[in-house]
PDB file of C-alpha atoms and ligand atoms in Angstrom:
ATOM      1  CA  MET S 252     181.194  44.565  15.761  1.00 33.00           C
ATOM      2  CA  LYS S 253     181.552  47.354  12.917  1.00 36.00           C
ATOM      3  CA  ARG S 254     183.323  48.792  16.874  1.00 37.00           C
ATOM      4  CA  MET S 255     185.739  46.587  16.264  1.00 38.00           C
ATOM      5  CA  LEU S 256     186.970  47.205  12.677  1.00 37.00           C
ATOM      6  CA  PHE S 257     188.580  50.578  13.746  1.00 36.00           C
ATOM      7  CA  PRO S 258     190.369  49.624  16.614  1.00 41.00           C
ATOM      8  CA  ALA S 259     192.398  46.465  14.468  1.00 41.00           C
ATOM      9  CA  GLY S 260     192.310  48.748  10.911  1.00 42.00           C
ATOM     10  CA  ALA S 261     194.368  51.088  12.991  1.00 42.00           C
ATOM     11  CA  ALA S 262     196.460  48.609  14.691  1.00 40.00           C
ATOM     12  CA  ALA S 263     196.977  47.081  11.159  1.00 40.00           C
ATOM     13  CA  ILE S 264     198.066  50.499  10.293  1.00 38.00           C
ATOM     14  CA  ALA S 265     200.371  51.268  13.330  1.00 38.00           C
ATOM     15  CA  ALA S 266     202.052  48.257  12.492  1.00 37.00           C
ATOM     16  CA  ILE S 267     203.146  48.697   8.771  1.00 36.00           C
ATOM     17  CA  ILE S 268     204.435  52.410   9.858  1.00 35.00           C
ATOM     18  CA  MET S 269     206.258  50.580  12.632  1.00 36.00           C
ATOM     19  CA  GLY S 270     207.532  47.880  10.347  1.00 35.00           C
ATOM     20  CA  LEU S 271     208.511  50.282   7.841  1.00 34.00           C
ATOM     21  CA  CYS S 272     210.621  51.841  10.125  1.00 32.00           C
ATOM     22  CA  MET S 273     212.803  49.211  11.798  1.00 36.00           C
ATOM     23  CA  GLY S 274     215.710  48.773  10.669  1.00 37.00           C
ATOM     24  CA  GLU S 275     216.948  45.147   9.797  1.00 36.00           C
ATOM     25  CA  GLU S 276     218.399  45.496  13.923  1.00 34.00           C
ATOM     26  CA  GLY S 277     214.905  46.818  15.506  1.00 33.00           C
ATOM     27  CA  LYS S 278     216.513  49.861  15.709  1.00 38.00           C
ATOM     28  CA  PRO S 279     213.785  53.373  14.592  1.00 38.00           C
ATOM     29  CA  GLN S 280     216.018  53.795  11.485  1.00 42.00           C
ATOM     30  CA  ASN S 281     216.162  57.010   9.471  1.00 44.00           C
ATOM     31  CA  GLU S 282     213.078  58.846  10.141  1.00 44.00           C
ATOM     32  CA  ALA S 283     212.595  62.200   8.705  1.00 45.00           C
ATOM     33  CA  LYS S 284     213.078  64.489  11.510  1.00 53.00           C
ATOM     34  CA  SER S 285     212.987  68.078  10.924  1.00 66.00           C
ATOM     35  CA  GLU S 286     214.666  68.564  14.409  1.00 74.00           C
ATOM     36  CA  GLY S 287     217.411  65.986  12.801  1.00 91.00           C
ATOM     37  CA  ILE S 288     218.850  62.558  13.370  1.00 96.00           C
ATOM     38  CA  ALA S 289     221.550  62.121  16.375  1.00 97.00           C
ATOM     39  CA  LEU S 290     223.450  58.309  15.644  1.00 98.00           C
ATOM     40  CA  ASP S 291     225.038  56.241  17.660  1.00 98.00           C
ATOM     41  CA  LYS S 292     228.250  55.321  19.012  1.00 98.00           C
ATOM     42  CA  PRO S 293     229.958  53.884  16.205  1.00 98.00           C
ATOM     43  CA  GLN S 294     231.527  50.335  18.104  1.00 97.00           C
ATOM     44  CA  LEU S 295     235.151  50.609  17.812  1.00 97.00           C
ATOM     45  CA  ASP S 296     236.583  47.237  18.900  1.00 96.00           C
ATOM     46  CA  LYS S 297     234.755  45.006  15.671  1.00 95.00           C
ATOM     47  CA  GLY S 298     234.986  44.532  11.760  1.00 97.00           C
ATOM     48  CA  MET S 299     237.399  43.001  10.538  1.00 97.00           C
ATOM     49  CA  PRO S 300     241.306  43.232  10.372  1.00 98.00           C
ATOM     50  CA  LEU S 301     242.556  45.782   7.913  1.00 98.00           C
ATOM     51  CA  MET S 302     244.155  43.896   5.694  1.00 98.00           C
ATOM     52  CA  GLN S 303     241.259  42.062   4.774  1.00 98.00           C
ATOM     53  CA  ALA S 304     239.867  45.027   4.252  1.00 98.00           C
ATOM     54  CA  LEU S 305     241.886  45.705   1.922  1.00 98.00           C
ATOM     55  CA  LYS S 306     241.409  42.943   0.375  1.00 98.00           C
ATOM     56  CA  ASN S 307     237.942  42.892   0.723  1.00 98.00           C
ATOM     57  CA  ARG S 308     237.642  47.221  -0.902  1.00 98.00           C
ATOM     58  CA  LYS S 309     235.424  47.384  -4.303  1.00 98.00           C
ATOM     59  CA  SER S 310     233.524  49.512  -5.907  1.00 98.00           C
ATOM     60  CA  SER S 311     229.578  47.422  -6.134  1.00 98.00           C
ATOM     61  CA  ARG S 312     227.350  49.077  -8.258  1.00 97.00           C
ATOM     62  CA  GLN S 313     223.824  46.308  -7.862  1.00 97.00           C
ATOM     63  CA  PHE S 314     222.224  47.427  -4.509  1.00 97.00           C
ATOM     64  CA  SER S 315     219.199  45.256  -2.362  1.00 95.00           C
ATOM     65  CA  ASP S 316     216.190  47.930  -1.850  1.00 88.00           C
ATOM     66  CA  GLN S 317     216.571  46.591   2.173  1.00 95.00           C
ATOM     67  CA  LYS S 318     217.329  50.258   4.524  1.00 96.00           C
ATOM     68  CA  LEU S 319     220.694  50.079   6.584  1.00 98.00           C
ATOM     69  CA  SER S 320     219.943  50.763  10.389  1.00 98.00           C
ATOM     70  CA  LYS S 321     220.016  53.211  11.895  1.00 98.00           C
ATOM     71  CA  THR S 322     224.342  51.681  13.832  1.00 98.00           C
ATOM     72  CA  HIS S 323     225.419  51.374   9.860  1.00 98.00           C
ATOM     73  CA  LEU S 324     223.776  54.995   9.131  1.00 98.00           C
ATOM     74  CA  SER S 325     225.925  56.052  12.432  1.00 98.00           C
ATOM     75  CA  GLU S 326     229.555  54.336  11.974  1.00 98.00           C
ATOM     76  CA  ILE S 327     229.407  55.431   7.812  1.00 98.00           C
ATOM     77  CA  LEU S 328     229.086  58.830   8.676  1.00 98.00           C
ATOM     78  CA  TRP S 329     232.232  58.668  11.390  1.00 98.00           C
ATOM     79  CA  ALA S 330     234.097  56.399   9.194  1.00 98.00           C
ATOM     80  CA  ALA S 331     233.994  59.323   6.603  1.00 98.00           C
ATOM     81  CA  ASP S 332     234.323  62.031   8.488  1.00 98.00           C
ATOM     82  CA  GLY S 333     233.485  61.491  12.793  1.00 98.00           C
ATOM     83  CA  VAL S 334     236.140  62.466  15.128  1.00 98.00           C
ATOM     84  CA  ASN S 335     238.347  60.494  17.072  1.00 98.00           C
ATOM     85  CA  ARG S 336     240.311  62.884  19.791  1.00 98.00           C
ATOM     86  CA  ASP S 337     239.606  64.695  22.311  1.00 97.00           C
ATOM     87  CA  ASP S 338     241.032  67.671  19.741  1.00 97.00           C
ATOM     88  CA  GLY S 339     238.405  67.338  17.434  1.00 97.00           C
ATOM     89  CA  LYS S 340     240.722  65.996  15.045  1.00 98.00           C
ATOM     90  CA  ARG S 341     239.147  63.832  12.078  1.00 98.00           C
ATOM     91  CA  THR S 342     238.999  60.311  11.215  1.00 98.00           C
ATOM     92  CA  ALA S 343     240.196  61.794   8.324  1.00 98.00           C
ATOM     93  CA  PRO S 344     242.740  64.361   6.899  1.00 98.00           C
ATOM     94  CA  SER S 345     242.995  68.083   6.376  1.00 97.00           C
ATOM     95  CA  ALA S 346     245.254  70.254   4.798  1.00 95.00           C
ATOM     96  CA  MET S 347     246.394  71.567   7.561  1.00 93.00           C
ATOM     97  CA  ASN S 348     243.331  70.993   9.826  1.00 95.00           C
ATOM     98  CA  LYS S 349     241.243  73.613   7.820  1.00 95.00           C
ATOM     99  CA  ARG S 350     238.459  70.615   7.637  1.00 97.00           C
ATOM    100  CA  LEU S 351     236.860  72.066   3.671  1.00 97.00           C
ATOM    101  CA  VAL S 352     234.399  69.285   3.500  1.00 98.00           C
ATOM    102  CA  ASP S 353     231.719  68.254   4.026  1.00 98.00           C
ATOM    103  CA  VAL S 354     229.749  64.925   3.761  1.00 98.00           C
ATOM    104  CA  TYR S 355     226.763  65.068   3.170  1.00 98.00           C
ATOM    105  CA  ALA S 356     223.714  62.515   3.702  1.00 98.00           C
ATOM    106  CA  VAL S 357     221.081  61.901   0.939  1.00 98.00           C
ATOM    107  CA  ILE S 358     218.511  59.282   1.865  1.00 98.00           C
ATOM    108  CA  GLU S 359     215.083  58.184   1.106  1.00 97.00           C
ATOM    109  CA  GLU S 360     213.614  61.524   3.747  1.00 96.00           C
ATOM    110  CA  GLY S 361     215.960  63.405   2.395  1.00 97.00           C
ATOM    111  CA  ILE S 362     218.872  65.623   2.446  1.00 98.00           C
ATOM    112  CA  TYR S 363     221.160  65.681   6.000  1.00 98.00           C
ATOM    113  CA  LEU S 364     223.821  67.849   6.859  1.00 98.00           C
ATOM    114  CA  TYR S 365     227.132  65.751   8.675  1.00 98.00           C
ATOM    115  CA  ASP S 366     227.842  67.440  12.217  1.00 98.00           C
ATOM    116  CA  PRO S 367     230.850  65.443  13.370  1.00 98.00           C
ATOM    117  CA  GLY S 368     230.519  67.612  16.608  1.00 97.00           C
ATOM    118  CA  LYS S 369     227.573  66.434  17.655  1.00 97.00           C
ATOM    119  CA  HIS S 370     227.525  62.930  15.430  1.00 98.00           C
ATOM    120  CA  GLN S 371     224.185  64.638  14.363  1.00 98.00           C
ATOM    121  CA  LEU S 372     222.384  64.288  11.058  1.00 98.00           C
ATOM    122  CA  MET S 373     221.514  67.738  10.660  1.00 98.00           C
ATOM    123  CA  PRO S 374     218.169  68.568   8.488  1.00 98.00           C
ATOM    124  CA  VAL S 375     218.876  69.826   5.455  1.00 98.00           C
ATOM    125  CA  ALA S 376     216.208  69.353   3.094  1.00 97.00           C
ATOM    126  CA  GLN S 377     213.256  66.986   3.364  1.00 96.00           C
ATOM    127  CA  GLY S 378     211.821  64.367   0.910  1.00 97.00           C
ATOM    128  CA  ASP S 379     213.452  62.344  -1.414  1.00 97.00           C
ATOM    129  CA  PHE S 380     216.077  64.061  -3.331  1.00 98.00           C
ATOM    130  CA  ARG S 381     217.944  60.200  -4.946  1.00 98.00           C
ATOM    131  CA  LYS S 382     217.758  61.921  -7.857  1.00 98.00           C
ATOM    132  CA  THR S 383     219.641  64.435  -7.844  1.00 98.00           C
ATOM    133  CA  ALA S 384     222.346  62.798  -5.959  1.00 98.00           C
ATOM    134  CA  GLY S 385     223.585  60.674  -9.658  1.00 98.00           C
ATOM    135  CA  THR S 386     223.067  59.969 -13.086  1.00 96.00           C
ATOM    136  CA  GLN S 387     223.196  56.645 -12.609  1.00 97.00           C
ATOM    137  CA  PRO S 388     220.104  54.669 -11.978  1.00 97.00           C
ATOM    138  CA  PHE S 389     220.409  52.464  -9.323  1.00 97.00           C
ATOM    139  CA  VAL S 390     221.559  55.649  -7.328  1.00 98.00           C
ATOM    140  CA  HIS S 391     218.178  56.544  -7.281  1.00 97.00           C
ATOM    141  CA  SER S 392     216.802  53.793  -5.364  1.00 97.00           C
ATOM    142  CA  ALA S 393     220.031  52.669  -2.934  1.00 98.00           C
ATOM    143  CA  PRO S 394     219.348  53.790   1.176  1.00 98.00           C
ATOM    144  CA  LEU S 395     222.421  55.861   0.931  1.00 98.00           C
ATOM    145  CA  ASN S 396     224.421  58.380  -1.259  1.00 98.00           C
ATOM    146  CA  LEU S 397     226.846  60.923   0.544  1.00 98.00           C
ATOM    147  CA  ILE S 398     227.813  64.413  -0.738  1.00 98.00           C
ATOM    148  CA  TYR S 399     231.297  65.749  -0.504  1.00 98.00           C
ATOM    149  CA  VAL S 400     231.233  69.066  -0.366  1.00 98.00           C
ATOM    150  CA  ALA S 401     233.981  71.596  -0.314  1.00 98.00           C
ATOM    151  CA  ASP S 402     233.470  74.675   2.188  1.00 98.00           C
ATOM    152  CA  TYR S 403     235.891  77.207   0.168  1.00 96.00           C
ATOM    153  CA  ASP S 404     234.812  80.057   2.336  1.00 94.00           C
ATOM    154  CA  ARG S 405     236.215  78.448   5.020  1.00 94.00           C
ATOM    155  CA  LEU S 406     239.992  79.731   3.167  1.00 92.00           C
ATOM    156  CA  THR S 407     239.499  83.074   2.833  1.00 87.00           C
ATOM    157  CA  GLY S 408     240.983  84.912   5.628  1.00 83.00           C
ATOM    158  CA  MET S 409     244.858  83.821   5.028  1.00 83.00           C
ATOM    159  CA  PRO S 410     247.668  85.430   5.306  1.00 83.00           C
ATOM    160  CA  ARG S 411     248.921  84.247   2.982  1.00 85.00           C
ATOM    161  CA  GLN S 412     246.458  82.671   0.089  1.00 88.00           C
ATOM    162  CA  PRO S 413     246.831  79.359  -1.904  1.00 89.00           C
ATOM    163  CA  GLU S 414     246.869  79.032  -5.445  1.00 91.00           C
ATOM    164  CA  GLU S 415     243.305  77.954  -6.548  1.00 90.00           C
ATOM    165  CA  SER S 416     244.318  74.788  -8.444  1.00 94.00           C
ATOM    166  CA  ASP S 417     246.526  73.436  -4.718  1.00 93.00           C
ATOM    167  CA  LYS S 418     242.449  74.418  -2.798  1.00 94.00           C
ATOM    168  CA  ALA S 419     241.035  72.671  -5.256  1.00 96.00           C
ATOM    169  CA  ALA S 420     243.788  69.695  -4.630  1.00 97.00           C
ATOM    170  CA  TRP S 421     243.326  69.650  -0.747  1.00 97.00           C
ATOM    171  CA  ALA S 422     239.701  69.654  -1.156  1.00 98.00           C
ATOM    172  CA  CYS S 423     240.008  66.589  -3.811  1.00 98.00           C
ATOM    173  CA  LEU S 424     242.328  64.975  -1.090  1.00 98.00           C
ATOM    174  CA  GLU S 425     240.633  65.335   1.544  1.00 98.00           C
ATOM    175  CA  ALA S 426     236.861  64.061   0.555  1.00 98.00           C
ATOM    176  CA  GLY S 427     238.972  60.910  -0.809  1.00 98.00           C
ATOM    177  CA  HIS S 428     240.764  60.761   2.234  1.00 98.00           C
ATOM    178  CA  LYS S 429     236.898  60.345   3.651  1.00 98.00           C
ATOM    179  CA  ALA S 430     235.298  58.001   0.602  1.00 98.00           C
ATOM    180  CA  GLN S 431     238.629  55.603   1.294  1.00 98.00           C
ATOM    181  CA  ASN S 432     237.347  55.053   4.994  1.00 98.00           C
ATOM    182  CA  VAL S 433     233.270  54.330   3.612  1.00 99.00           C
ATOM    183  CA  TYR S 434     235.019  51.913   2.055  1.00 99.00           C
ATOM    184  CA  LEU S 435     237.020  49.498   4.056  1.00 98.00           C
ATOM    185  CA  TYR S 436     234.175  50.152   6.700  1.00 98.00           C
ATOM    186  CA  CYS S 437     231.891  49.302   4.395  1.00 98.00           C
ATOM    187  CA  ALA S 438     234.334  45.808   3.312  1.00 98.00           C
ATOM    188  CA  SER S 439     234.697  45.172   6.662  1.00 98.00           C
ATOM    189  CA  GLU S 440     231.257  45.653   7.205  1.00 98.00           C
ATOM    190  CA  GLY S 441     229.670  43.457   4.200  1.00 98.00           C
ATOM    191  CA  LEU S 442     228.079  46.722   2.859  1.00 98.00           C
ATOM    192  CA  ALA S 443     227.848  46.852  -0.370  1.00 98.00           C
ATOM    193  CA  ALA S 444     230.484  51.184  -2.032  1.00 98.00           C
ATOM    194  CA  VAL S 445     231.185  52.901  -5.292  1.00 98.00           C
ATOM    195  CA  ALA S 446     232.209  56.452  -5.129  1.00 98.00           C
ATOM    196  CA  ARG S 447     231.407  59.224  -7.954  1.00 98.00           C
ATOM    197  CA  ALA S 448     232.051  62.090 -10.033  1.00 97.00           C
ATOM    198  CA  TYR S 449     228.780  61.741 -11.596  1.00 95.00           C
ATOM    199  CA  ILE S 450     226.571  64.038  -9.716  1.00 98.00           C
ATOM    200  CA  GLU S 451     223.450  66.055 -10.480  1.00 98.00           C
ATOM    201  CA  LYS S 452     225.437  69.567  -9.561  1.00 98.00           C
ATOM    202  CA  ASP S 453     223.149  72.344 -10.193  1.00 98.00           C
ATOM    203  CA  LYS S 454     219.528  70.294  -8.589  1.00 98.00           C
ATOM    204  CA  PHE S 455     221.464  69.383  -5.593  1.00 98.00           C
ATOM    205  CA  ALA S 456     223.011  72.681  -4.612  1.00 98.00           C
ATOM    206  CA  SER S 457     219.467  74.193  -5.691  1.00 98.00           C
ATOM    207  CA  ALA S 458     218.365  71.233  -3.303  1.00 98.00           C
ATOM    208  CA  ALA S 459     220.892  71.782  -0.370  1.00 98.00           C
ATOM    209  CA  LYS S 460     220.752  75.091  -1.174  1.00 97.00           C
ATOM    210  CA  LEU S 461     224.466  75.437  -0.970  1.00 98.00           C
ATOM    211  CA  ARG S 462     226.470  78.983  -1.274  1.00 97.00           C
ATOM    212  CA  PRO S 463     228.678  80.172  -3.666  1.00 97.00           C
ATOM    213  CA  GLY S 464     231.304  78.480  -2.335  1.00 96.00           C
ATOM    214  CA  GLN S 465     230.777  75.668  -2.327  1.00 98.00           C
ATOM    215  CA  LYS S 466     231.766  73.610  -4.459  1.00 98.00           C
ATOM    216  CA  ILE S 467     229.989  69.831  -5.012  1.00 98.00           C
ATOM    217  CA  LEU S 468     233.182  67.213  -5.847  1.00 98.00           C
ATOM    218  CA  TYR S 469     232.522  63.392  -5.065  1.00 97.00           C
ATOM    219  CA  SER S 470     229.526  61.078  -4.083  1.00 98.00           C
ATOM    220  CA  GLN S 471     229.180  57.790  -2.657  1.00 98.00           C
ATOM    221  CA  THR S 472     226.494  55.493  -3.032  1.00 98.00           C
ATOM    222  CA  ILE S 473     226.290  52.925  -0.234  1.00 98.00           C
ATOM    223  CA  GLY S 474     224.100  50.222   0.744  1.00 98.00           C
ATOM    224  CA  HIS S 475     223.288  46.542   1.665  1.00 98.00           C
ATOM    225  CA  PRO S 476     225.194  44.085  -1.969  1.00 98.00           C
ATOM    226  CA  ALA S 477     220.965  42.841  -4.374  1.00 95.00           C
ATOM    227  CA  ALA S 478     222.880  40.088  -3.594  1.00 74.00           C
ATOM    228  CA  ASP S 479     221.679  40.346   0.984  1.00 50.00           C
ATOM    229  CA  LYS S 480     218.225  40.991  -0.638  1.00 46.00           C
ATOM    230  CA  GLY S 481     215.460  39.204   1.440  1.00 43.00           C
ATOM    231  CA  LYS S 482     218.093  38.650   4.219  1.00 43.00           C
TER     232      LYS S 482
HETATM  233  C1  FMN L 687     237.256  59.831  -8.885  1.00 93.89           C
HETATM  234  C2  FMN L 687     236.629  58.748  -9.693  1.00 93.89           C
HETATM  235  C3  FMN L 687     235.256  58.497  -9.736  1.00 93.89           C
HETATM  236  C4  FMN L 687     234.598  57.500 -10.551  1.00 93.89           C
HETATM  237  N1  FMN L 687     232.832  58.053 -10.587  1.00 93.89           N
HETATM  238  C5  FMN L 687     232.673  56.786 -10.539  1.00 93.89           C
HETATM  239  C6  FMN L 687     231.468  57.144 -11.040  1.00 93.89           C
HETATM  240  O1  FMN L 687     230.124  58.177 -12.065  1.00 93.89           O
HETATM  241  N2  FMN L 687     230.261  56.104 -11.360  1.00 93.89           N
HETATM  242  C7  FMN L 687     230.485  54.682 -11.038  1.00 93.89           C
HETATM  243  O2  FMN L 687     229.834  54.359 -11.488  1.00 93.89           O
HETATM  244  N3  FMN L 687     231.870  54.560 -10.186  1.00 93.89           N
HETATM  245  C8  FMN L 687     232.109  56.041 -10.626  1.00 93.89           C
HETATM  246  N4  FMN L 687     234.245  55.399  -9.387  1.00 93.89           N
HETATM  247  C9  FMN L 687     234.482  53.711  -9.826  1.00 93.89           C
HETATM  248  C10 FMN L 687     235.415  53.944 -10.265  1.00 93.89           C
HETATM  249  O3  FMN L 687     234.714  53.078 -12.126  1.00 93.89           O
HETATM  250  C11 FMN L 687     235.802  52.539  -9.797  1.00 93.89           C
HETATM  251  O4  FMN L 687     236.762  52.370  -9.193  1.00 93.89           O
HETATM  252  C12 FMN L 687     236.434  51.598 -10.861  1.00 93.89           C
HETATM  253  O5  FMN L 687     236.532  50.795 -11.760  1.00 93.89           O
HETATM  254  C13 FMN L 687     237.846  50.755  -9.841  1.00 93.89           C
HETATM  255  O6  FMN L 687     236.505  49.342  -9.346  1.00 93.89           O
HETATM  256  P1  FMN L 687     237.592  49.347  -7.970  1.00 93.89           P
HETATM  257  O7  FMN L 687     236.978  50.475  -7.432  1.00 93.89           O
HETATM  258  O8  FMN L 687     236.653  48.556  -7.787  1.00 93.89           O
HETATM  259  O9  FMN L 687     238.796  48.789  -8.055  1.00 93.89           O
HETATM  260  C14 FMN L 687     235.206  56.392  -9.276  1.00 93.89           C
HETATM  261  C15 FMN L 687     235.960  56.471  -8.821  1.00 93.89           C
HETATM  262  C16 FMN L 687     237.007  57.501  -8.577  1.00 93.89           C
HETATM  263  C17 FMN L 687     238.341  57.145  -8.564  1.00 93.89           C
END
């Protein structure tokens, strides 16, 4: 009898762990992988008509504790900054195509940097850093926070240096385009999202080991709306 207990207990624990790691579509999601998270290709033939998504676009601050599926995680990142053409250009425009703004994903398992070329999340820091992503309490428990970070070092060495105010404007506009793409994707998928300026900037910069040339601009919290709880 004693010998039976261990395998039964181990099986139960394994089932619980597997349950925790499965998305609503039954796929493993958001594993804390030190080698990164390979994202799924976006499904390009779905979604509501654009006019309907524009009509539904709104900021929501009430999130259920349901995790995002790997499909949603992948498509949110692709909507924000994915490669959508053979020449490597992105879903969001960029001044002189300098691609000033990087997208960091903060999930329960860690901080990741989106690599659009590989369509992959690269590990930055392991552990739950959602408290660094913002001051509002919903930020700390929502499944995904995107942090939009400008890298002004990408503008060095230009023949004619842009003015500081232009650099800031270009970066903020690029971040805004990306965030709006995510808002529209979320509207189409029935996900809740809110763009945010309030970020624990020093704490996030330290956790993500940002360089002095990198500046945190903007953020966005995403998840299932609270009404979906239990679905
Ligand atoms: C630049 C910017 C910063 C914002 N910062 C925050 C924020 O820190 N926290 C928040 O809850 N909402 C924030 N919002 C969302 C606005 O409050 C929201 O867009 C506004 O109330 C209009 O609502 P709507 O998005 O549903 O149309 C921000 C929006 C923008 C454009």
